[in-house]
PDB file of C-alpha atoms in Angstrom:
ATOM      1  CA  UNK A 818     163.208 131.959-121.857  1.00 58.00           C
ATOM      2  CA  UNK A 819     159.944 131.265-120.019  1.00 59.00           C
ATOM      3  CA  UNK A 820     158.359 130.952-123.329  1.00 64.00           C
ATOM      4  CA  UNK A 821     160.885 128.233-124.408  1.00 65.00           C
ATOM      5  CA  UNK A 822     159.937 126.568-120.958  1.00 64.00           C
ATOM      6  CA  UNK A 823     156.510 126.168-121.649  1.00 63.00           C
ATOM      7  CA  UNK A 824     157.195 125.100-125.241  1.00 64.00           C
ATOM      8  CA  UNK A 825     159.535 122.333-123.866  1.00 61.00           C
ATOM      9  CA  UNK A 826     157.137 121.076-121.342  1.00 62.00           C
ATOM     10  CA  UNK A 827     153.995 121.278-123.658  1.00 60.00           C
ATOM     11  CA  UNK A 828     156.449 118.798-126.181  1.00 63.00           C
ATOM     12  CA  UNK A 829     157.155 116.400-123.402  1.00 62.00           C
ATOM     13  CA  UNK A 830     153.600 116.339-122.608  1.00 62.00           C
ATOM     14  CA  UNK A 831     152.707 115.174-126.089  1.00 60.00           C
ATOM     15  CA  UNK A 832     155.057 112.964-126.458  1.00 68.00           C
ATOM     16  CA  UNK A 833     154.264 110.803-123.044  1.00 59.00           C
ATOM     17  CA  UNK A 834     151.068 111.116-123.985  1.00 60.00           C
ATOM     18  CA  UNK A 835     151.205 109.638-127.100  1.00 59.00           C
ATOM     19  CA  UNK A 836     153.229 107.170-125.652  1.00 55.00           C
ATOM     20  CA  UNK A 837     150.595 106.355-123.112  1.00 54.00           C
ATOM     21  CA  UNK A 838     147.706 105.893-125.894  1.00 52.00           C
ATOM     22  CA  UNK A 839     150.067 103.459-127.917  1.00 50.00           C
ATOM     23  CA  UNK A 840     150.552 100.912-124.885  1.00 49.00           C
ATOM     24  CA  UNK A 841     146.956 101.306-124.141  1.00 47.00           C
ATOM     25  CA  UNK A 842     146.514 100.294-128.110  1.00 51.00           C
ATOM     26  CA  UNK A 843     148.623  97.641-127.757  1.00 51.00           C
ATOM     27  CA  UNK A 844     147.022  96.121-124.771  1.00 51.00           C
ATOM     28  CA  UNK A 845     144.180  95.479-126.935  1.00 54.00           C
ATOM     29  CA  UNK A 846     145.019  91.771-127.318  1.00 57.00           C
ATOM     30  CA  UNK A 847     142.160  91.357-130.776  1.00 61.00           C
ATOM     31  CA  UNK A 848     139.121  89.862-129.876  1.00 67.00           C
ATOM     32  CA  UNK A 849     136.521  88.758-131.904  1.00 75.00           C
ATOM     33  CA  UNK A 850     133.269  90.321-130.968  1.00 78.00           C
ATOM     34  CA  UNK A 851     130.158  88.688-131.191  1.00 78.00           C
ATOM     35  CA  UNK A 852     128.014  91.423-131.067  1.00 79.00           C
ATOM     36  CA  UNK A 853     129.106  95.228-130.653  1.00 78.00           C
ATOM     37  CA  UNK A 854     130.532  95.534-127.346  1.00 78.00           C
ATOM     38  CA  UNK A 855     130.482  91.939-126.874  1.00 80.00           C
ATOM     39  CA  UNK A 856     133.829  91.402-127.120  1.00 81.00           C
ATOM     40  CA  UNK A 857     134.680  88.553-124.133  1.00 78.00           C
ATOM     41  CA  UNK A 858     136.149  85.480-124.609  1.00 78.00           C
ATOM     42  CA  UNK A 859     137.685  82.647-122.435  1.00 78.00           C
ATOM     43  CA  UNK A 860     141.032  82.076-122.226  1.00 79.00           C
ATOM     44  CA  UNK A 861     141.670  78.353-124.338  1.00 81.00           C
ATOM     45  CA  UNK A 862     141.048  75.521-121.780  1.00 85.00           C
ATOM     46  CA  UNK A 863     139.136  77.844-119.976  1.00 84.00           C
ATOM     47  CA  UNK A 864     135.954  74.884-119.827  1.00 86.00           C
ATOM     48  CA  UNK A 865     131.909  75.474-121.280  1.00 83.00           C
ATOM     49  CA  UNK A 866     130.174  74.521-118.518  1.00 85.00           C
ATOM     50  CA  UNK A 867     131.765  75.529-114.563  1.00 84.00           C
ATOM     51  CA  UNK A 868     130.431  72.922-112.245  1.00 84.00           C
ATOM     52  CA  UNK A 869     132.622  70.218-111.479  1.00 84.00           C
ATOM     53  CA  UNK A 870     135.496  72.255-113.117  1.00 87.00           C
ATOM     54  CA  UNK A 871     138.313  73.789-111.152  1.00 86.00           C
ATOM     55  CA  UNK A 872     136.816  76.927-111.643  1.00 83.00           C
ATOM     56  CA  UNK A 873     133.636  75.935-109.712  1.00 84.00           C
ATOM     57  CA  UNK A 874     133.220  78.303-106.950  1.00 82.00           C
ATOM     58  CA  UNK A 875     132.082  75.763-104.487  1.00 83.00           C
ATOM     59  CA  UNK A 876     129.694  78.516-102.988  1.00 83.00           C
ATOM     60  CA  UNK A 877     129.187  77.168 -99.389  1.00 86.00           C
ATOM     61  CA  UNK A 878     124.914  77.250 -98.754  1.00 88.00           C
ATOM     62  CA  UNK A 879     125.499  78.331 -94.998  1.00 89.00           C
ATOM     63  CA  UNK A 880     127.014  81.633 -96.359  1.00 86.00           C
ATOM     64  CA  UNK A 881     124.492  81.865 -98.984  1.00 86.00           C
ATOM     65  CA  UNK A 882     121.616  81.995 -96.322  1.00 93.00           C
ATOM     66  CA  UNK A 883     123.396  84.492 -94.103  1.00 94.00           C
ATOM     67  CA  UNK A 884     123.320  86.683 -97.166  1.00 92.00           C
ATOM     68  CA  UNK A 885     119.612  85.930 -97.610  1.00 94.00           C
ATOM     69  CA  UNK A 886     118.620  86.345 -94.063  1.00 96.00           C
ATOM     70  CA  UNK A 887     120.504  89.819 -94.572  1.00 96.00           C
ATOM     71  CA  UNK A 888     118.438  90.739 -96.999  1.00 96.00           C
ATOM     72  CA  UNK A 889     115.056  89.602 -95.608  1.00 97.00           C
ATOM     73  CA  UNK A 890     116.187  91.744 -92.235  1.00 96.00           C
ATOM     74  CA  UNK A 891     116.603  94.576 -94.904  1.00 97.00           C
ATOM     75  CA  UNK A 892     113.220  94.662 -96.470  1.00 97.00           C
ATOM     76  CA  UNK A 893     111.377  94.544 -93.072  1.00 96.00           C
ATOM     77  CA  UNK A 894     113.668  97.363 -92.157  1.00 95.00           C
ATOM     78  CA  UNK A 895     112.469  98.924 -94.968  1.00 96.00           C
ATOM     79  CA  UNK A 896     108.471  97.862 -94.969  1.00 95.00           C
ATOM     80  CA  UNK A 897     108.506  99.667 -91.141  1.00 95.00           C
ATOM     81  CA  UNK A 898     109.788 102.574 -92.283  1.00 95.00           C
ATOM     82  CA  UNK A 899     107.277 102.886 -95.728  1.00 95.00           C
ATOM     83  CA  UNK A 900     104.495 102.054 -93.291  1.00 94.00           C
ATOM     84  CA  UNK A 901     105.069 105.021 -90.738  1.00 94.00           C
ATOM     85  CA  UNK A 902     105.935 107.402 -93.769  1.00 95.00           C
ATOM     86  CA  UNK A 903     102.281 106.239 -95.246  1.00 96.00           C
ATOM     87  CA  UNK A 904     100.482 106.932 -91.376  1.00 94.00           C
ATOM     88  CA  UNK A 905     102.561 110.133 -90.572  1.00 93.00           C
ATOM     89  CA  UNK A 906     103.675 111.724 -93.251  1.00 94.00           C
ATOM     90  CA  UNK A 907     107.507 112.131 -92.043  1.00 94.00           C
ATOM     91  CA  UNK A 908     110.077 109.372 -92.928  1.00 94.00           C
ATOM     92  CA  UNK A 909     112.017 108.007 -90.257  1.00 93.00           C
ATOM     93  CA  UNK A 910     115.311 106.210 -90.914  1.00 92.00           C
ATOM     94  CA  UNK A 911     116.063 104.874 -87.511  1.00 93.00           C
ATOM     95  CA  UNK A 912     113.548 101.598 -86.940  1.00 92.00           C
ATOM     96  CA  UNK A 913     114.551 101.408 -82.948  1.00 92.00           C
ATOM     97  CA  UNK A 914     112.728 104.731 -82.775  1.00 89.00           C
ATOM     98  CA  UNK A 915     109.362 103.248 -85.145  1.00 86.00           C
ATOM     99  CA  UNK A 916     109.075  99.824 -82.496  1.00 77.00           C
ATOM    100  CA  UNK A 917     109.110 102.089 -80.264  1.00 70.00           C
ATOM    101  CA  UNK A 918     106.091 103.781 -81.235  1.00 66.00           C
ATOM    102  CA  UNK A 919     103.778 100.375 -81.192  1.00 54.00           C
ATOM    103  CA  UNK A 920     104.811  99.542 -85.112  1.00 49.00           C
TER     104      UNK A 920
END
């Protein structure tokens, strides 16, 4: 009986399975590749060139610089830190603790 059990429940197994790999076959909607593994293309009316189209982001510049200024805060972070590890030897990840020290 327990045998039969397993048997039953290995069977339903295969059989979801293979219905699982022929949807994920059939999502495969045939695109023509350019290239091996260069297989995107636009949707038709989707446009050549973005700007000015609706799908123009419209990326706003203030929110561009607070991304810069992020980044610029970053790498200082990080030129402190490189700067004690070169004069001590010992890498410290908190930078309150490195101003602290004259740096």
């Amino acid at each position: 009986m327990f045998k039969r059990i397993i048997q039953g429940t290995l069977a339903a197994a295969l059989i979801a399975g293979a219905a699982g790999a022929s949807v994920a076959h059939a999502a495969y909607d045939g695109t023509h590749c350019k290239a091996p593994g260069v297989c995107w293309e636009p949707e038709p009316g989707y446009p050549a060139i973005l700007k000015g189209s609706k799908y123009d982001p419209h990326h706003d510049p203030k929110e561009l610089a607070k991304q810069q200024a992020a980044l610029d805060a970053q790498e200082a972070r990080n030129k402190l830190r490189v700067e004690n590890f070169v004069k001590t030897g010992k890498f410290e990840f908190d930078v309150n603790k490195l101003q602290g020290q004259g740096n």
